[in-house]
PDB file of C-alpha atoms in Angstrom:
ATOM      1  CA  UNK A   1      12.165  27.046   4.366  1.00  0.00           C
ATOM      2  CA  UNK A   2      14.921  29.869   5.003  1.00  0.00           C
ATOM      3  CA  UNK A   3      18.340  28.940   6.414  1.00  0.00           C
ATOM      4  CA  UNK A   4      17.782  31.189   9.615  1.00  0.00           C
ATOM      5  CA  UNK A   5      14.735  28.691  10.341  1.00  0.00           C
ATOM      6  CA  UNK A   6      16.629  25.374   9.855  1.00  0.00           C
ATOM      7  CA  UNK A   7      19.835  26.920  12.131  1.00  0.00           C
ATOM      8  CA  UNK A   8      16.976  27.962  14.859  1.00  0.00           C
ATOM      9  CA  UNK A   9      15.320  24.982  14.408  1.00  0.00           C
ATOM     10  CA  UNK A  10      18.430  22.613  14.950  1.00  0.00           C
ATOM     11  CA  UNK A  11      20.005  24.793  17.511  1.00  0.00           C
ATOM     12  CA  UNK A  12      16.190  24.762  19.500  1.00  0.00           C
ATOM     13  CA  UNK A  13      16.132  20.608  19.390  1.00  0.00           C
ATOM     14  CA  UNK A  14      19.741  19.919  20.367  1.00  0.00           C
ATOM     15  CA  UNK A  15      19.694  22.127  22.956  1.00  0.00           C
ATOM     16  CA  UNK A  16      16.232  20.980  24.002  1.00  0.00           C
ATOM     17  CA  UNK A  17      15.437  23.738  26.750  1.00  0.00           C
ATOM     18  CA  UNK A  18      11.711  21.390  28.026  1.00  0.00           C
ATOM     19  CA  UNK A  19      14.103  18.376  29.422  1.00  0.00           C
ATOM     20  CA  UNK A  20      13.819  19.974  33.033  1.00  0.00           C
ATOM     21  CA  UNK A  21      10.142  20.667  32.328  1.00  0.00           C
ATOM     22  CA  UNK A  22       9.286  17.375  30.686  1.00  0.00           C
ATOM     23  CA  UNK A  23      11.030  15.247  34.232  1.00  0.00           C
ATOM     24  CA  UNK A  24       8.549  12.553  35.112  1.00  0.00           C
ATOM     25  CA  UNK A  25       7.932  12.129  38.808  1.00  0.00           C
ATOM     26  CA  UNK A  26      10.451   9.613  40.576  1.00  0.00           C
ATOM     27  CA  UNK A  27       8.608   7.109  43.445  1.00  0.00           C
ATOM     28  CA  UNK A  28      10.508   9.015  45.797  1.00  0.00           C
ATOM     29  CA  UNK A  29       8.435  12.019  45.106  1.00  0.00           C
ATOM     30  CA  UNK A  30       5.259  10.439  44.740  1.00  0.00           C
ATOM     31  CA  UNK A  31       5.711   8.875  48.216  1.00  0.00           C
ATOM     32  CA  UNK A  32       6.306  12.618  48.949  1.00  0.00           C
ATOM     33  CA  UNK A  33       2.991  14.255  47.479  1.00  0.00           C
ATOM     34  CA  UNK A  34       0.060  12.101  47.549  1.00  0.00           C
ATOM     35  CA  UNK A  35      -2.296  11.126  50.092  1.00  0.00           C
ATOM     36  CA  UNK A  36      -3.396   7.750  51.180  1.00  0.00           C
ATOM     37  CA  UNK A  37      -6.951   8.244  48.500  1.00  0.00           C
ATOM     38  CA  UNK A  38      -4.266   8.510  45.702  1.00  0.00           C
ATOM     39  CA  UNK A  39      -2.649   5.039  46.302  1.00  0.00           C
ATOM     40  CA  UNK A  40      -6.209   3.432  47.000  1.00  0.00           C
ATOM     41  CA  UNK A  41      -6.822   4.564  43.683  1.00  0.00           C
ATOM     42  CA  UNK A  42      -3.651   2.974  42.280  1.00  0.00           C
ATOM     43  CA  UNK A  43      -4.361   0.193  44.080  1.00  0.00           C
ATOM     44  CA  UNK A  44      -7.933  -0.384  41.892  1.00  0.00           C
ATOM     45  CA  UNK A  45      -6.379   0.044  38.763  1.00  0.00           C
ATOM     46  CA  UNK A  46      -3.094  -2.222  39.169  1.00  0.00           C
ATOM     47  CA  UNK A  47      -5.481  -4.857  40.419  1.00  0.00           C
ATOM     48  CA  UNK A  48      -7.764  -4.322  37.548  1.00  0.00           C
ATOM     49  CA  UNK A  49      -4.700  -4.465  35.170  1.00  0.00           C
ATOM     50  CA  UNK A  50      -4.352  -7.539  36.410  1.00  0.00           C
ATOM     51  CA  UNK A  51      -7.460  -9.011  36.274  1.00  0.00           C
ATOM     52  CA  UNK A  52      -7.881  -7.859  32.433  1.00  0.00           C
ATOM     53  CA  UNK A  53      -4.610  -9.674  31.789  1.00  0.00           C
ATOM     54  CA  UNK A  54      -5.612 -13.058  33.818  1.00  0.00           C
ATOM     55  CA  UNK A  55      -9.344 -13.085  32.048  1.00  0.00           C
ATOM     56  CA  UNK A  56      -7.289 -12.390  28.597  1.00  0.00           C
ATOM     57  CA  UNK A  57      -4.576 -15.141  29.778  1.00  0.00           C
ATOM     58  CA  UNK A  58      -6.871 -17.877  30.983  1.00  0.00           C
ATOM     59  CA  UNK A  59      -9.684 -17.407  28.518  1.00  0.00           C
ATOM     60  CA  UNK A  60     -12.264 -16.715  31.183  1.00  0.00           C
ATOM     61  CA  UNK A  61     -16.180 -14.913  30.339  1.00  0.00           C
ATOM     62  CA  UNK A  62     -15.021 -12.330  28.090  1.00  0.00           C
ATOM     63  CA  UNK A  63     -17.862 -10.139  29.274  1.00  0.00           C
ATOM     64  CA  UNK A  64     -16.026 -10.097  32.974  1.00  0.00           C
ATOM     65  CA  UNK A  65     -13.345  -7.477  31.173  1.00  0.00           C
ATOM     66  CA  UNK A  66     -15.787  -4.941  31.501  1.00  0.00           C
ATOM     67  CA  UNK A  67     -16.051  -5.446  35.178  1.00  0.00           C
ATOM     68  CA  UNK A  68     -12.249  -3.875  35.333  1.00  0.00           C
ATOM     69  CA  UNK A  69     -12.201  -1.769  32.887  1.00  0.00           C
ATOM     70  CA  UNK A  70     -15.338  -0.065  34.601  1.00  0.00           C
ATOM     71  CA  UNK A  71     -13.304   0.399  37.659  1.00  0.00           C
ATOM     72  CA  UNK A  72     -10.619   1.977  35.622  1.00  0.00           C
ATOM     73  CA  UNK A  73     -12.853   4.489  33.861  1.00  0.00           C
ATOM     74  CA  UNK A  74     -14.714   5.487  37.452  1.00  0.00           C
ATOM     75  CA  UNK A  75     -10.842   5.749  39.110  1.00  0.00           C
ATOM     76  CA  UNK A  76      -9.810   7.920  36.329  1.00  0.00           C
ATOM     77  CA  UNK A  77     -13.003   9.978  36.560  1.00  0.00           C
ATOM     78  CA  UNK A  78     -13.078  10.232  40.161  1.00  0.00           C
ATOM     79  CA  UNK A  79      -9.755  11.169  40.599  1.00  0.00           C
ATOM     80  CA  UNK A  80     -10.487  14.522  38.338  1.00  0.00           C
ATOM     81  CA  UNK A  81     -13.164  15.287  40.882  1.00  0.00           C
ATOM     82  CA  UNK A  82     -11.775  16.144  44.573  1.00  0.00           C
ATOM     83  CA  UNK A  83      -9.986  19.558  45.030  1.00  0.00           C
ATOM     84  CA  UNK A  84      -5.432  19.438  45.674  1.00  0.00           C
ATOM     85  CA  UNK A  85      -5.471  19.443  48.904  1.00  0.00           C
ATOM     86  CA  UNK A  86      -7.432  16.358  48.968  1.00  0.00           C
ATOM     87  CA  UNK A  87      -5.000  14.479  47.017  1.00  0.00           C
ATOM     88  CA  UNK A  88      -1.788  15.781  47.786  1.00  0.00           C
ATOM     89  CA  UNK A  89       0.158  16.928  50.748  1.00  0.00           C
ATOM     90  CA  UNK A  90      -0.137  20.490  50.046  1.00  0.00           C
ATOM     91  CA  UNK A  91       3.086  21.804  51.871  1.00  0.00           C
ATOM     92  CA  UNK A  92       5.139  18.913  49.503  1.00  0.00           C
ATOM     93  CA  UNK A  93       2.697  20.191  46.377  1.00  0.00           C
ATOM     94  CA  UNK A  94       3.701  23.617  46.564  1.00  0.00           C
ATOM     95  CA  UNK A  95       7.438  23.369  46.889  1.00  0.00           C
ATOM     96  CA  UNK A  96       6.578  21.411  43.705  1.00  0.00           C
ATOM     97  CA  UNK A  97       4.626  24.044  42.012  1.00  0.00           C
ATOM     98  CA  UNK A  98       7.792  26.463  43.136  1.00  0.00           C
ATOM     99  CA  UNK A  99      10.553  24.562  41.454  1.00  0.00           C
ATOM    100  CA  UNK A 100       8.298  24.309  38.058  1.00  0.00           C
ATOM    101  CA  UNK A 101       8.072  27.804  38.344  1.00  0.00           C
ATOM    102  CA  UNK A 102      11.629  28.172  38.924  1.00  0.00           C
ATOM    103  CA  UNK A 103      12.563  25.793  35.848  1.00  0.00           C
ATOM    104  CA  UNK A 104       9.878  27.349  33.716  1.00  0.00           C
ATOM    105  CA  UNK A 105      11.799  30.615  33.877  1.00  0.00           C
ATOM    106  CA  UNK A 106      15.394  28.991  33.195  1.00  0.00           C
ATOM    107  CA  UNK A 107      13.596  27.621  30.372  1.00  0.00           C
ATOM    108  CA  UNK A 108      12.126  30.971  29.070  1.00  0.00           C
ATOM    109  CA  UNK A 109      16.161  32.074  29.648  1.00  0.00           C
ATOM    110  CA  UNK A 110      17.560  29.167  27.945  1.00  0.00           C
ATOM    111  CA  UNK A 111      15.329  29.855  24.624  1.00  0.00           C
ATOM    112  CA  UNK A 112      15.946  33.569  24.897  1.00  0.00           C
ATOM    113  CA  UNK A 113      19.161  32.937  24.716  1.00  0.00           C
ATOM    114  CA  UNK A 114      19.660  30.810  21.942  1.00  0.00           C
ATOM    115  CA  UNK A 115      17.202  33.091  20.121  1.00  0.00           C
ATOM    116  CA  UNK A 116      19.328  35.754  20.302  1.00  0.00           C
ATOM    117  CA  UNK A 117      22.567  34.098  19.580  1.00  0.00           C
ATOM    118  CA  UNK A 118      20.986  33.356  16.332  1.00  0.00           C
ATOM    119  CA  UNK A 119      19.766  37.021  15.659  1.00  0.00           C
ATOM    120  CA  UNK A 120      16.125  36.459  16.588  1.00  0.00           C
ATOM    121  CA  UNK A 121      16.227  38.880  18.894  1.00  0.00           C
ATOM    122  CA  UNK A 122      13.106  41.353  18.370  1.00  0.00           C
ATOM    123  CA  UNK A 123       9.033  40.446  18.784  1.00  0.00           C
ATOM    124  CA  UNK A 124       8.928  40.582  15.165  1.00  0.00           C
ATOM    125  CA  UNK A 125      11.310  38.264  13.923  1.00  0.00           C
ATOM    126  CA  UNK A 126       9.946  35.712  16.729  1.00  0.00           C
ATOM    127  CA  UNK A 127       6.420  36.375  14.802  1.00  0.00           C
ATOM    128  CA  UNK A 128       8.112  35.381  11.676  1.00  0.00           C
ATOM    129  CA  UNK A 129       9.575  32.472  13.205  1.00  0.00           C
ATOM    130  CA  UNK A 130       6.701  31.582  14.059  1.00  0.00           C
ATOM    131  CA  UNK A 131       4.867  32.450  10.717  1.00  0.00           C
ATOM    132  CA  UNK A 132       7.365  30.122   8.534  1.00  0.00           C
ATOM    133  CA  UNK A 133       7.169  26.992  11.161  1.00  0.00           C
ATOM    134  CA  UNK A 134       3.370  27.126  11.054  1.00  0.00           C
ATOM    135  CA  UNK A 135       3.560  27.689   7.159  1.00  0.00           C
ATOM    136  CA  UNK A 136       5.487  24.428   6.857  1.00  0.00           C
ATOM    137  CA  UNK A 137       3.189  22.147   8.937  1.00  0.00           C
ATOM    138  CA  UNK A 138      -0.057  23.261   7.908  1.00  0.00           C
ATOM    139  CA  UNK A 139       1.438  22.361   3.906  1.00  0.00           C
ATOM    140  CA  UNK A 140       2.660  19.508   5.302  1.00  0.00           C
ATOM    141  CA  UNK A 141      -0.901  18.441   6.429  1.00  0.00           C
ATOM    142  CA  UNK A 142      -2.670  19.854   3.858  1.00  0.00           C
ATOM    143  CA  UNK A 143      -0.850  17.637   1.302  1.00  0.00           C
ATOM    144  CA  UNK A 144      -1.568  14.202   3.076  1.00  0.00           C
ATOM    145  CA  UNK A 145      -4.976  15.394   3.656  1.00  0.00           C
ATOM    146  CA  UNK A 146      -5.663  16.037  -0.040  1.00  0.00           C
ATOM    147  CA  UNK A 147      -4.388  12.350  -1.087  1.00  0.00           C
ATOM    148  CA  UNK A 148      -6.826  10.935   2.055  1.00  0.00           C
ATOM    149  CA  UNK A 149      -9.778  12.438   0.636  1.00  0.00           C
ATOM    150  CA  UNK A 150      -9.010  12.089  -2.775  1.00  0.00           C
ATOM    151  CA  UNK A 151      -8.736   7.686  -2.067  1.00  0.00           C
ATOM    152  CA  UNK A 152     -11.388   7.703   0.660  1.00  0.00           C
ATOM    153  CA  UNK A 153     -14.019   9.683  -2.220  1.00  0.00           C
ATOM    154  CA  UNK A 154     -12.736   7.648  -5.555  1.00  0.00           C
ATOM    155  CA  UNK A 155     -11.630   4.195  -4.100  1.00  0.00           C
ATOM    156  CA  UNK A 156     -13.484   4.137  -0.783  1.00  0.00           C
ATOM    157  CA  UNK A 157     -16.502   5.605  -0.669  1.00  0.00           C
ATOM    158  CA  UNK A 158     -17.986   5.108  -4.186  1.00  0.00           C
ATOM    159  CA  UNK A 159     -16.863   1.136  -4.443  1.00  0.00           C
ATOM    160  CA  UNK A 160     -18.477   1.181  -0.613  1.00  0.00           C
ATOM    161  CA  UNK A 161     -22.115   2.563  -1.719  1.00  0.00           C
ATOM    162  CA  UNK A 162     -21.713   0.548  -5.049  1.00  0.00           C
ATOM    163  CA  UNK A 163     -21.207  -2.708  -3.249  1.00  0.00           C
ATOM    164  CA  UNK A 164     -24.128  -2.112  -0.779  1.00  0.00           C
ATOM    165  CA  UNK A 165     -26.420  -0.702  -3.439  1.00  0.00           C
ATOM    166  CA  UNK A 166     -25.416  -4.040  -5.657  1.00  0.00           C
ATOM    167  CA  UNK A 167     -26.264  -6.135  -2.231  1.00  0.00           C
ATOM    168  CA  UNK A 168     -30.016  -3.944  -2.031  1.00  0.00           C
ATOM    169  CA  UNK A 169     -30.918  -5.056  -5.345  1.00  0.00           C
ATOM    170  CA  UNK A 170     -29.196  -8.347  -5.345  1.00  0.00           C
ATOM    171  CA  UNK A 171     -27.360  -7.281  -8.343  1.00  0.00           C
ATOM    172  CA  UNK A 172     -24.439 -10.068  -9.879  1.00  0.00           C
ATOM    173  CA  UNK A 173     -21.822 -11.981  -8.562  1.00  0.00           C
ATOM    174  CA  UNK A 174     -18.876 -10.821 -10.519  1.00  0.00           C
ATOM    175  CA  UNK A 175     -19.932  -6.678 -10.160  1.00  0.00           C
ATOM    176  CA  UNK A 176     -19.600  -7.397  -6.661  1.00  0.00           C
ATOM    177  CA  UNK A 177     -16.341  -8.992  -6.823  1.00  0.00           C
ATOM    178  CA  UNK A 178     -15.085  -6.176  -8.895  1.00  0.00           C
ATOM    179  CA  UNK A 179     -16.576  -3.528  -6.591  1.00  0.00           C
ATOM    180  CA  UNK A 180     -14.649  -5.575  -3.756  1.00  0.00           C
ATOM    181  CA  UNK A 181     -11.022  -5.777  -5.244  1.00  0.00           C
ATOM    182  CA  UNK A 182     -11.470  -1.659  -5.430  1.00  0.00           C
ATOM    183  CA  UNK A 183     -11.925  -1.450  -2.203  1.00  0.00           C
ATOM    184  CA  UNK A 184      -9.719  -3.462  -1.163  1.00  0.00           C
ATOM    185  CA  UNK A 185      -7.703  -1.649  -3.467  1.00  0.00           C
ATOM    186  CA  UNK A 186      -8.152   1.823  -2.209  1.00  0.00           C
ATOM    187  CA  UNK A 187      -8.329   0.717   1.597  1.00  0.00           C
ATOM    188  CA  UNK A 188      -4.184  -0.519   0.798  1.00  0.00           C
ATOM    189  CA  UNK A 189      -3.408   2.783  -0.487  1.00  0.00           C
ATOM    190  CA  UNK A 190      -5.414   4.539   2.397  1.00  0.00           C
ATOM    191  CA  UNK A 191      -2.647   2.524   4.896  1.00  0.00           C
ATOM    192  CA  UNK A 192       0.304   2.856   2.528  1.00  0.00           C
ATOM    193  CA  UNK A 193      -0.062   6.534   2.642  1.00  0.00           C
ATOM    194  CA  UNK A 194      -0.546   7.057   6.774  1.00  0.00           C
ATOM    195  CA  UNK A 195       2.664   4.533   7.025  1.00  0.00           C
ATOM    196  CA  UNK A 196       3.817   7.012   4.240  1.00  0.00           C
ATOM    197  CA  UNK A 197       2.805  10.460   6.515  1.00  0.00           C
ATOM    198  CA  UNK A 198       3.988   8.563   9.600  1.00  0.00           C
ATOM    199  CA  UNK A 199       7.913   8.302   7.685  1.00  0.00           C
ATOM    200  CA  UNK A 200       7.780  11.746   6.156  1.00  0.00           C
ATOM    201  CA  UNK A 201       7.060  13.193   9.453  1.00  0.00           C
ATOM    202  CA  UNK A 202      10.704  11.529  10.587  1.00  0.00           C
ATOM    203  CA  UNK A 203      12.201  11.970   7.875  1.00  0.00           C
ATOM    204  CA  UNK A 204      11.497  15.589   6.861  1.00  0.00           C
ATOM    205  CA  UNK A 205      12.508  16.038  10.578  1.00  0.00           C
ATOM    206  CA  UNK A 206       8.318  17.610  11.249  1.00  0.00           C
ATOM    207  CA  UNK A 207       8.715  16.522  14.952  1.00  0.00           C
ATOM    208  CA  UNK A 208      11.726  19.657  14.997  1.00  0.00           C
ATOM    209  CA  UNK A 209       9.019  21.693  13.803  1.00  0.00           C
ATOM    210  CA  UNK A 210       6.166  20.653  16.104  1.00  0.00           C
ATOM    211  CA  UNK A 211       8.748  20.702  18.923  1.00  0.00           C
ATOM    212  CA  UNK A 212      10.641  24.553  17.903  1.00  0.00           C
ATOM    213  CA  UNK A 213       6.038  25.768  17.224  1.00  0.00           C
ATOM    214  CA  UNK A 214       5.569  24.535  21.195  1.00  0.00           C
ATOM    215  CA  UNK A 215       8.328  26.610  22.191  1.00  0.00           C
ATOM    216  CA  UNK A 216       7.398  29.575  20.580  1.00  0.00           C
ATOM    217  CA  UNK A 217       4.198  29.084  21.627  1.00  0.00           C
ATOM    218  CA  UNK A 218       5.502  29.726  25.306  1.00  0.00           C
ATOM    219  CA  UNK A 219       6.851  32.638  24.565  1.00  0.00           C
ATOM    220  CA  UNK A 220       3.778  34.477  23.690  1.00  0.00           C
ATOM    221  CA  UNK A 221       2.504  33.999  27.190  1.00  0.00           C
ATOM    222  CA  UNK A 222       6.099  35.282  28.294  1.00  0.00           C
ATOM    223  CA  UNK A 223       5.884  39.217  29.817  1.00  0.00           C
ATOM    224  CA  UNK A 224       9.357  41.100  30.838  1.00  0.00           C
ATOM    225  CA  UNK A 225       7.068  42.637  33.496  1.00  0.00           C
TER     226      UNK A 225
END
C-alpha cells in the first residue's frame, strides 16, 4: 500500500462525496411520489408484519406464518412488475430524477476535486488508483478464502464423510465420537475465522477501500463531453 493511496483513501472517506446521493426518502416525499397502489401495497406488508409477529408472540399454528410471508413475497414481486407512471406521480418523479442528476454531478465535482488536490489528476494515475485498491481487496479475500477451504477440506469435510461412512457400516462407538469432536472442532475454527474476517475488515479499515473502489468505479462511466 503506497502513501499516495492511504492520503486518497482518507481524504475520499472523510470527505464522503455519496452523503447527498445516499439521502433516504423523508415521508414528506413519499406522500409526494407514490400513488394510491403503492400504499395498498404497504398496507399488505405492515399488516403481514404484524401478523408474523402476533403468530410468533402468541404461539399460534406455526404453519399460518407462511400465509404472510406469501403476501410479502407476491407484494415485493408485484411491485417490480407495473411500469413508473403507474406507481408514482410522474411530474413529482421527475423533478426527483432531476435533482439526482443534479447531485450526481456535484458529486463527480466533489471527487474530482479532491483527486486533484492530491495529484491524481490524469486517467492514468486514476487507473492506478484503481489498480492498487483492487490489489488490496482481492489479497485480502484471497487470504480468508485460503484458511476457509483449507478447515472446510481437512476438519469439515473429511470428519463429515468419515462420520456418515462410519454410520453406513455401523462402524464403533468411540471412532464416531472421535470423528465428532473434529468436527466440532473444525466447525469452531470455521466461525472463529469469519468473526476473525468480519474484525479485520474494521480494523484494517477494508470498508475505506470498498467505499474509495465504488467511487472510482463512477468515474469510469464519467465523460467531459
Amino acid at each position: 500500500m503506497t502513501y499516495k493511496y492511504c492520503l486518497v483513501r482518507r481524504a475520499i472517506y472523510e470527505n464522503d462525496p455519496t452523503s447527498k446521493l445516499k439521502k433516504r426518502r423523508s415521508l414528506k416525499d413519499m406522500k409526494r411520489l407514490f400513488k394510491l397502489p403503492f400504499w395498498i401495497m404497504m398496507f399488505l406488508v405492515i399488516c403481514s408484519l404484524i401478523s408474523i409477529a402476533l403468530i410468533l408472540l402468541f404461539k399460534f399454528n406455526t404453519m399460518l406464518v407462511s400465509i404472510p410471508y406469501f403476501v410479502i413475497a407476491l407484494v415485493s414481486f408485484v411491485f417490480e412488475i407495473p411500469r413508473e407512471d403507474k406507481i408514482y406521480h410522474m411530474e413529482e418523479r421527475n423533478k426527483e430524477i432531476r435533482i439526482k442528476e443534479c447531485e450526481y454531478e456535484e458529486y463527480i465535482n466533489n471527487v474530482r476535486e479532491i483527486l486533484t488536490e492530491l495529484g491524481v489528476n490524469t486517467p492514468n494515475k486514476i487507473e492506478k488508483l484503481k489498480e492498487e485498491c483492487e490489489e488490496i481487496l482481492i489479497k485480502r479475500n484471497n487470504r480468508f478464502s485460503n484458511i476457509n477451504n483449507r478447515i472446510i477440506d481437512m476438519l469439515i469435510g473429511v470428519p463429515l464423510g468419515a462420520l456418515i461412512a462410519s454410520t453406513i457400516y455401523a462402524d464403533t462407538k468411540t471412532q464416531n465420537e472421535g470423528v465428532v469432536l473434529i468436527l466440532s472442532i473444525g466447525l469452531i475454527l470455521f466461525i472463529i475465522i469469519q468473526i476473525a474476517k468480519v474484525w479485520q475488515y474494521y480494523t484494517d479499515a477494508n470498508f475505506k477501500d470498498r467505499y474509495l473502489l465504488d467511487v472510482l468505479n463512477e468515474l469510469s462511466y464519467y465523460s467531459d463531453e
